[in-house]
């Protein structure tokens, strides 16, 4: 059965020692260690992780399980754990392999972003969000081959939010073209980028009133909240959207727009350059303004802000804005608790190029 091959292949890395039954968690947390040591949350998480991999490898022998809701929920929880546990880029760990394993699980069950079953649909979108970030950081295309059937005009406000996730996946795929298709004609790539920018514009133009900000701080209010030791003279505002998934969709919109503009070739002159810089600057300010509105207790939104800030931050040239952006990024990393190894260093490296 193809599902068994595709799923068990990535799982095998999660425990090369999983073949020795329960030895994996014991190797991680036991082996002469004190009970107090084994109760440390990090060790407990590792133990449960290996136990879950072992459980999954055993239950996949049953065809009924391979088609169940349980395998979907388990697979997405495993990849979520690996996303937060990944040391370095996604290509160096289990996360990348299990994202591909989850892709084959989705295909075998014929799941996609428009599945009637709510859980299958939710898992698919959660998987795609993870794959977008992994692909963007690794410089590879996203894995999805699905194409939505519903028209923009037929989508409700929540479906418009998830449609932006799909468009974002296509924009990340575009950004990877230099690696996947280095010989592609420049004019073709320009036209490809224009189609994506038009898709983004079509989405933005059809948004209902619920996607408008509910509150925007005045510039002097934002300045008054700045630390007295701050050298920045260009404080970003705070912009609130409600509900939160609308704010997330707007962040993904600007994330997508920025990576297309940063990777699309141009044969235009000074005017084309200015238009591009204007678009990037608008996305930069909106992303940081939405992030400034993020509060403690909103880790999911903060993690999305981390991704958007990292993407749009690559175009920042003014040292004052770079410093302010790093302050915002650090705060989002603290709220999200995401161990973004090398993220800040990578951003600084881009600024020095």
Tab-separated table of N, CA and C in Angstrom, residues 177-178 181-192 265-266:
chain	number	residue	atom	x	y	z
A	177	UNK	N	12.060	29.824	-7.761
A	177	UNK	CA	12.312	29.522	-9.172
A	177	UNK	C	13.790	29.606	-9.544
A	178	UNK	N	14.528	30.493	-8.900
A	178	UNK	CA	15.953	30.619	-9.231
A	178	UNK	C	16.706	29.318	-8.973
A	181	UNK	N	14.342	26.470	-11.455
A	181	UNK	CA	14.370	26.730	-12.904
A	181	UNK	C	15.319	27.884	-13.196
A	182	UNK	N	16.621	27.696	-12.985
A	182	UNK	CA	17.570	28.798	-13.156
A	182	UNK	C	17.665	29.308	-14.588
A	183	UNK	N	17.283	28.484	-15.545
A	183	UNK	CA	17.391	28.892	-16.945
A	183	UNK	C	16.105	29.505	-17.483
A	184	UNK	N	15.131	29.746	-16.629
A	184	UNK	CA	13.862	30.300	-17.091
A	184	UNK	C	14.066	31.687	-17.688
A	185	UNK	N	13.361	31.955	-18.779
A	185	UNK	CA	13.440	33.246	-19.451
A	185	UNK	C	12.997	34.361	-18.504
A	186	UNK	N	13.747	35.470	-18.519
A	186	UNK	CA	13.439	36.575	-17.609
A	186	UNK	C	12.042	37.122	-17.856
A	187	UNK	N	11.662	37.252	-19.117
A	187	UNK	CA	10.339	37.786	-19.423
A	187	UNK	C	9.236	36.875	-18.891
A	188	UNK	N	9.456	35.568	-18.977
A	188	UNK	CA	8.474	34.627	-18.438
A	188	UNK	C	8.340	34.782	-16.928
A	189	UNK	N	9.462	35.000	-16.264
A	189	UNK	CA	9.407	35.165	-14.813
A	189	UNK	C	8.732	36.483	-14.442
A	190	UNK	N	8.964	37.518	-15.222
A	190	UNK	CA	8.284	38.794	-14.974
A	190	UNK	C	6.776	38.625	-15.107
A	191	UNK	N	6.361	37.926	-16.169
A	191	UNK	CA	4.929	37.702	-16.387
A	191	UNK	C	4.329	36.825	-15.290
A	192	UNK	N	5.096	35.829	-14.853
A	192	UNK	CA	4.646	34.973	-13.751
A	192	UNK	C	4.431	35.811	-12.487
A	265	UNK	N	12.166	39.802	-11.458
A	265	UNK	CA	13.098	40.638	-12.221
A	265	UNK	C	12.389	41.878	-12.755
A	266	UNK	N	13.154	42.868	-13.116
A	266	UNK	CA	12.579	44.096	-13.661
A	266	UNK	C	13.436	44.599	-14.809
